[in-house]
Amino acid sequence: MKTLDPVWGVYTPSDEAPWDLRRVTHLHRRAGFAAAWDELQRDLKDGPEASIDRLIAGKVSLHSPSEFDSTANLLADAAVAANEPGRLKAWWFYRMLFGPDPLGEKLTLTWHNHFATSIAKVQDLSAMRRQNDTFRKLCRATFGELLNSSVREAALLVWLDAPANRKGHPNENLGRELMELFTLGVGNYTEADVKEAARCLTGWTIEDGKFAEVATRHDDGEKTVVGKTGKWTGADLVRVLLENPATAKRLAWRLCDVFFGEKAVSPEALQSLADGLIANNLDIGWAVGTILRSKAFFADANIGTRIKGPAEFITGSARALEMFDPAPSTLALADWCGRMGQDLFEPPNVGGWNGGRAWVGARSMITRANFVAALVDGTNAGRPKAHDPSELAKRHGLPTDANALITFHCRLLLGGDPTPALTARLAKGMDRKMVALLLSAPEYQLG
Amino acid sequence: MAEGYHMLNRRTFLKSSSLLALAPTVPVFVTRTARAAEPAKDARVLVVVQLDGGNDALNTLVPLKNETYQKLRPRLKIADKDAVKLSDNFGLHPSFRQADKLIKAGQLLAIPGVGYPNPNRSHFESMAIWHTAKTDPEEYKGYGWLGRALDTSGGDSYTITNDVPRALRGRRSAAIALTRLEDLTLADAGTVKNATGPEAQQDLLAFVRRHAVDGTTAAEKMSAMAKATDGGNYPGTTVGERLKLIARLLKADLGTRVFYTVQGGYDTHATQQFTHSNLLFEFAGAVNAFFADLQTAKLADRVTLLAFSEFGRTIKENGSAGTDHGTAGVVFLCGPNVKSGVIGSLPSLTELDKGEPKMTTDFRQVYATVLTDWLGIKADVLGGSYETMKLFS
């Protein structure tokens, strides 16, 4: 294989790029949903290699209850049984807030965005939950495994009208999105390819809530898709698309979109990662590991250059402030997330959320500020007590005078000491109002 | 009521004036509103409704006495006798009986066959083309046609959607997205104002900060208009609620010239008959109620509504009693100032290009006409020269 671009080389701490609180908080914000003070201190001491190993192994949280898996399953079962979408959204917030594997949850969210499917049309919580579990189970697998499972999920098949696509009665919905969104990306196929792809996929349907192929509905004639000709089935189509280099490029783009800030990856570095993916059988785990360990990931250009998405903003704030016991209502958190523009399980369309600067607008800034007020106050976030910054500082043996509290919260939430100007701005609020000021500040929206 | 409006307008103006004293921390759109505070009351307003997903034009504006149409749609066709007659050759889907008042008053205009050359059948690509009025892939990822128009004319826009649509994105013009009035109320305005901080150097931080300032200012405006009249008898549908909210914002007289909202669900690939009928029922009912409400508030004369979809659907129904992504579609203009009936012609259903009809009206001609003849904005922001049509009376 071609050698990877040097920016993908392993980061080692140096005077110019030290392993400090700034980089530890950066790692947790991007690879997970921020971290509590004890987790930050542990990783600061253990160094990058051990910290990243832990993230990849999914054993990060020091605040995950021992009965996490069984509780999570109960919550999902109950949400499905009650047929309440809000509770399914709350289940996911429970997982993000309390789970031992924040990187896994972040990747699950990434695949939910990539294969964006909405309850609004699917109307089947059981299928939505199964799809979500598939994303989670295969979040670090090869893209081939993930794609093959994802396109056979009942929720996605309903969402893209697969059962209506039969021999002689083509329905292009699945074929088109499979090429445009899931694999090749715009510009790498023609309208004729869409029609041929739809023919390959004829006969795909759902029986007893599961994927099935009906041979009599399948068009078994010859098709030509992106220049390859054969009597392709749906499985053949997926294979042909996986072999196309445009798919590796789109996969590399998707992962960089999650882990990098604006303009932090050059087109050459992106192409190099795509080449690496091809050489590694489109192994997502390989790419994620390469990214998280890389010089590029820890470069100054990548720190604080990304706008936090609503789920990151909400979960990260609650995790960093150690709101575990009592925790805010996950139902309330899911509702706030929707109001900020990221309604989990209900993406705006098959293209998913645009992310980046699209998260920010006058209304969403108001909503973020209102959420912050609710979170620190407790009441409108379903938490029986308010946030007490002194109590948090005491828990970690830190001083509790006003200035010390400002410094502590800036280290925890921004990864560094405040400038005198920021200290003056935050000093306009006392106790939890100071924390509300910090969480509402433009600086905190970046991560 | 007149006095109430006067007072509100005056209050808004005073608020803006006091904000001006705080320059340069005042966001762009507020200074502009303050500058335009006096004439804003009479300014003409455009309301855009995006019929999202690709509206089946052929079953919306139905060609009458047309055998080809009836053959293309063995299961889905609308019988001539059921259509709501709009001209000798066209009738609307029966759901448009919900817009009875509007149609009788001659305030509904339909334009068939609206599209662009080399139609793109991807939702996102085609929507981007309609939003930007650009067909070149290099260009249709950029600023929107209304955002660019507002860049030159000044004025802000409100969108009753979760996100700001590309159509409203401009280099300078601010678009505010909301779905309910509470979305623009700050729980702790004092804290948020203190949090904003000084002008930032870093581009991304400056971007976030500018929107934080926009947010606090919008919240101030909204609390000033919170007592504005409610009113209007709307159907309890999503699109009805959204148009009702637009009417409230109009009554608050914020000086806004462009409003935008979306009615989703038009991507009817399978068993579309009832779905499509319901969608049009909700659309027609909401638009009818909207203009009735504005009429009562004596605002209707200032308002034109434009409804479009990213494409029409395949003229031939598919094997699952639905229709797939097609090409040219139907555009509606509504309001007391538009011509009534049908302008433009139905594309031939037999002389086809890649199996679908060829457009008869370029959508940019409609945009150019709306910009020049309604909003009074030069159409060169569209980035080309497009012949205007006679769409307004």
Coordinates of N, CA and C in Angstrom, one line a residue, chain A residues 197-311:
Chain A
A197 N -29.4 0.3 -10.5 CA -29.3 -0.1 -9.1 C -30.7 -0.5 -8.5
A198 N -31.7 0.2 -8.9 CA -33.0 -0.1 -8.5 C -33.4 -1.5 -9.0
R199 N -33.0 -1.9 -10.2 CA -33.3 -3.2 -10.7 C -32.6 -4.3 -9.9
C200 N -31.3 -4.0 -9.5 CA -30.6 -5.0 -8.7 C -31.3 -5.3 -7.4
L201 N -31.9 -4.2 -6.9 CA -32.5 -4.4 -5.5 C -33.9 -4.9 -5.6
T202 N -34.5 -5.1 -6.7 CA -35.9 -5.7 -6.8 C -35.9 -7.0 -6.1
G203 N -37.0 -7.2 -5.4 CA -37.2 -8.4 -4.6 C -36.8 -8.3 -3.1
W204 N -36.2 -7.2 -2.8 CA -35.8 -7.0 -1.4 C -37.1 -6.5 -0.7
T205 N -37.4 -7.1 0.5 CA -38.6 -6.7 1.2 C -38.5 -7.1 2.7
I206 N -39.6 -7.0 3.4 CA -39.6 -7.3 4.8 C -40.6 -8.4 5.1
E207 N -40.2 -9.4 5.7 CA -41.2 -10.4 6.1 C -41.0 -10.7 7.6
D208 N -42.1 -10.7 8.4 CA -42.1 -10.9 9.8 C -41.1 -9.9 10.5
G209 N -41.1 -8.7 10.0 CA -40.2 -7.7 10.6 C -38.8 -7.8 10.2
K210 N -38.4 -8.7 9.3 CA -37.0 -8.9 9.0 C -36.8 -8.9 7.5
F211 N -35.6 -8.6 7.1 CA -35.2 -8.6 5.7 C -35.5 -9.9 5.0
A212 N -36.0 -9.8 3.8 CA -36.2 -11.1 3.0 C -36.1 -10.7 1.5
E213 N -35.7 -11.8 0.7 CA -35.6 -11.6 -0.7 C -36.7 -12.5 -1.4
V214 N -37.5 -11.9 -2.3 CA -38.5 -12.7 -2.9 C -38.0 -12.9 -4.4
A215 N -37.6 -14.1 -4.7 CA -37.0 -14.4 -6.0 C -38.0 -14.0 -7.1
T216 N -39.2 -14.3 -7.0 CA -40.2 -14.0 -8.1 C -40.3 -12.5 -8.4
R217 N -39.9 -11.7 -7.4 CA -40.0 -10.2 -7.6 C -38.7 -9.6 -8.1
H218 N -37.7 -10.5 -8.2 CA -36.4 -10.0 -8.6 C -36.2 -10.0 -10.1
D219 N -35.6 -8.9 -10.6 CA -35.3 -8.8 -12.0 C -33.9 -9.4 -12.2
D220 N -33.9 -10.6 -12.8 CA -32.6 -11.3 -12.8 C -31.8 -11.1 -14.1
G221 N -32.2 -10.1 -14.9 CA -31.5 -9.7 -16.1 C -30.2 -9.1 -15.8
E222 N -29.5 -8.8 -16.9 CA -28.2 -8.2 -16.8 C -28.3 -6.7 -16.5
K223 N -27.4 -6.1 -15.7 CA -27.4 -4.7 -15.3 C -26.0 -4.2 -15.4
T224 N -25.9 -2.9 -15.7 CA -24.6 -2.2 -15.6 C -24.7 -1.1 -14.6
V225 N -23.9 -1.2 -13.6 CA -23.9 -0.2 -12.6 C -22.4 0.3 -12.4
V226 N -22.3 1.6 -12.4 CA -20.9 2.3 -12.4 C -19.9 1.5 -13.2
G227 N -20.3 1.1 -14.4 CA -19.4 0.5 -15.4 C -19.2 -1.0 -15.2
K228 N -19.8 -1.6 -14.2 CA -19.7 -3.1 -14.0 C -20.9 -3.8 -14.5
T229 N -20.8 -4.8 -15.3 CA -21.9 -5.5 -15.9 C -22.0 -6.9 -15.4
G230 N -23.3 -7.3 -15.1 CA -23.5 -8.7 -14.6 C -25.0 -8.9 -14.3
K231 N -25.3 -10.1 -14.0 CA -26.7 -10.3 -13.6 C -26.8 -10.1 -12.1
W232 N -26.6 -8.8 -11.7 CA -26.4 -8.5 -10.3 C -27.6 -8.7 -9.5
T233 N -27.4 -9.1 -8.2 CA -28.5 -9.1 -7.2 C -28.2 -7.8 -6.3
G234 N -29.1 -7.7 -5.3 CA -28.8 -6.5 -4.4 C -27.5 -6.7 -3.7
A235 N -27.2 -7.9 -3.3 CA -25.9 -8.2 -2.6 C -24.7 -7.8 -3.5
D236 N -24.9 -8.2 -4.8 CA -23.8 -7.9 -5.8 C -23.6 -6.4 -5.9
L237 N -24.8 -5.7 -5.9 CA -24.7 -4.2 -6.0 C -23.9 -3.6 -4.8
V238 N -24.2 -4.1 -3.6 CA -23.5 -3.6 -2.4 C -22.0 -3.9 -2.6
R239 N -21.7 -5.0 -3.1 CA -20.3 -5.4 -3.2 C -19.6 -4.5 -4.2
V240 N -20.2 -4.3 -5.4 CA -19.7 -3.4 -6.4 C -19.4 -2.0 -5.8
L241 N -20.4 -1.5 -5.1 CA -20.3 -0.2 -4.5 C -19.1 -0.1 -3.5
L242 N -19.0 -1.2 -2.7 CA -17.9 -1.2 -1.7 C -16.6 -1.2 -2.3
E243 N -16.5 -1.8 -3.5 CA -15.2 -1.9 -4.2 C -14.8 -0.6 -4.9
N244 N -15.8 0.3 -5.0 CA -15.5 1.6 -5.7 C -14.8 2.5 -4.8
P245 N -13.6 3.1 -5.3 CA -12.8 3.9 -4.5 C -13.6 5.2 -3.9
A246 N -14.6 5.6 -4.6 CA -15.4 6.7 -4.1 C -16.0 6.4 -2.7
T247 N -16.3 5.2 -2.5 CA -16.9 4.8 -1.2 C -15.9 5.0 -0.1
A248 N -14.6 4.6 -0.3 CA -13.6 4.8 0.7 C -13.4 6.3 1.0
K249 N -13.5 7.1 0.0 CA -13.3 8.5 0.1 C -14.5 9.1 0.9
R250 N -15.7 8.7 0.7 CA -16.8 9.2 1.4 C -16.8 8.7 2.9
L251 N -16.3 7.5 3.1 CA -16.2 7.0 4.5 C -15.1 7.8 5.2
A252 N -14.0 8.1 4.5 CA -12.9 8.9 5.2 C -13.5 10.3 5.5
W253 N -14.3 10.9 4.5 CA -14.9 12.2 4.8 C -15.8 12.2 6.0
R254 N -16.6 11.1 6.1 CA -17.5 11.0 7.2 C -16.8 11.0 8.5
L255 N -15.8 10.2 8.6 CA -15.0 10.1 9.9 C -14.3 11.4 10.2
C256 N -13.7 12.0 9.2 CA -13.1 13.3 9.5 C -14.1 14.4 9.9
D257 N -15.3 14.3 9.3 CA -16.4 15.2 9.7 C -16.7 15.1 11.2
V258 N -16.5 13.9 11.7 CA -16.9 13.7 13.1 C -15.7 14.2 14.1
F259 N -14.5 13.8 13.7 CA -13.4 14.0 14.6 C -12.5 15.2 14.3
F260 N -12.8 16.0 13.3 CA -12.0 17.1 13.0 C -12.8 18.4 12.9
G261 N -12.2 19.5 13.2 CA -12.8 20.8 13.1 C -12.7 21.4 11.6
E262 N -13.2 22.6 11.5 CA -13.1 23.2 10.2 C -11.7 23.3 9.6
K263 N -11.5 22.9 8.4 CA -10.3 23.0 7.7 C -9.1 22.4 8.4
A264 N -9.3 21.4 9.3 CA -8.2 20.8 10.0 C -7.6 19.6 9.3
V265 N -8.3 19.2 8.2 CA -7.7 18.1 7.4 C -7.6 18.6 6.0
S266 N -6.4 18.4 5.4 CA -6.2 18.8 4.0 C -6.8 17.8 3.1
P267 N -7.1 18.2 1.8 CA -7.7 17.2 0.8 C -6.7 16.1 0.6
E268 N -5.4 16.3 0.7 CA -4.4 15.3 0.5 C -4.4 14.3 1.7
A269 N -4.6 14.8 2.9 CA -4.6 13.9 4.1 C -5.9 13.1 4.0
L270 N -7.0 13.7 3.5 CA -8.3 12.9 3.4 C -8.1 11.8 2.4
Q271 N -7.5 12.1 1.3 CA -7.3 11.1 0.2 C -6.4 10.0 0.8
S272 N -5.4 10.4 1.5 CA -4.5 9.4 2.1 C -5.2 8.5 3.1
L273 N -6.1 9.0 3.9 CA -6.9 8.2 4.8 C -7.8 7.2 4.0
A274 N -8.3 7.7 2.9 CA -9.2 6.9 2.0 C -8.4 5.7 1.4
D275 N -7.1 6.0 1.0 CA -6.2 5.0 0.5 C -5.9 3.9 1.6
G276 N -5.7 4.5 2.8 CA -5.4 3.6 3.9 C -6.6 2.7 4.2
L277 N -7.8 3.2 4.1 CA -9.1 2.4 4.3 C -9.1 1.3 3.3
I278 N -8.8 1.6 2.0 CA -8.9 0.6 1.0 C -7.9 -0.5 1.3
A279 N -6.7 -0.1 1.7 CA -5.7 -1.1 2.1 C -6.0 -2.0 3.3
N280 N -6.9 -1.4 4.1 CA -7.3 -2.1 5.4 C -8.8 -2.6 5.3
N281 N -9.2 -2.9 4.1 CA -10.6 -3.5 3.9 C -11.7 -2.7 4.5
L282 N -11.5 -1.4 4.4 CA -12.5 -0.4 4.9 C -12.8 -0.6 6.4
D283 N -11.8 -0.9 7.2 CA -12.0 -1.2 8.6 C -12.2 0.1 9.4
I284 N -13.4 0.3 9.9 CA -13.7 1.5 10.6 C -12.8 1.7 11.8
G285 N -12.7 0.5 12.5 CA -11.9 0.6 13.8 C -10.4 1.0 13.5
W286 N -9.9 0.5 12.4 CA -8.5 0.9 12.0 C -8.5 2.4 11.8
A287 N -9.5 3.0 11.0 CA -9.4 4.4 10.7 C -9.6 5.2 12.0
V288 N -10.5 4.8 12.9 CA -10.8 5.6 14.1 C -9.5 5.6 14.9
G289 N -8.9 4.4 15.1 CA -7.7 4.3 15.9 C -6.6 5.2 15.3
T290 N -6.4 5.1 13.9 CA -5.4 6.0 13.3 C -5.7 7.5 13.5
I291 N -6.9 7.8 13.4 CA -7.3 9.3 13.6 C -7.0 9.7 15.0
L292 N -7.5 8.9 16.0 CA -7.4 9.4 17.4 C -5.9 9.4 17.9
R293 N -5.1 8.6 17.3 CA -3.7 8.5 17.7 C -2.8 9.5 16.9
S294 N -3.4 10.2 16.0 CA -2.6 10.9 15.0 C -2.1 12.3 15.4
K295 N -1.0 12.8 14.8 CA -0.5 14.1 14.9 C -1.6 15.1 14.5
A296 N -2.3 14.8 13.4 CA -3.4 15.7 12.9 C -4.4 15.9 13.9
F297 N -4.8 14.8 14.6 CA -5.9 15.0 15.6 C -5.5 15.9 16.8
F298 N -4.3 15.8 17.2 CA -3.9 16.7 18.3 C -3.2 18.0 17.9
A299 N -3.2 18.3 16.6 CA -2.6 19.5 16.1 C -3.4 20.7 16.6
D300 N -2.8 21.9 16.8 CA -3.4 23.1 17.3 C -4.6 23.4 16.4
A301 N -4.4 23.2 15.0 CA -5.5 23.5 14.1 C -6.8 22.7 14.3
N302 N -6.7 21.7 15.1 CA -7.9 20.8 15.3 C -8.5 21.0 16.7
I303 N -7.9 21.9 17.5 CA -8.4 22.0 18.8 C -9.3 23.3 18.9
G304 N -10.5 23.1 19.3 CA -11.4 24.2 19.5 C -11.9 24.8 18.2
T305 N -11.9 24.0 17.1 CA -12.3 24.5 15.8 C -13.5 23.8 15.2
R306 N -14.3 23.3 16.1 CA -15.5 22.6 15.7 C -16.7 23.1 16.6
I307 N -17.9 23.3 16.0 CA -19.0 23.6 16.8 C -19.6 22.4 17.4
K308 N -19.8 22.4 18.7 CA -20.4 21.2 19.3 C -21.8 21.0 18.8
G309 N -22.2 19.7 18.5 CA -23.5 19.4 18.2 C -24.4 19.4 19.4
P310 N -25.7 19.5 19.3 CA -26.6 19.5 20.5 C -26.4 18.3 21.4
A311 N -26.3 17.1 20.9 CA -26.1 15.9 21.8 C -24.8 16.0 22.5

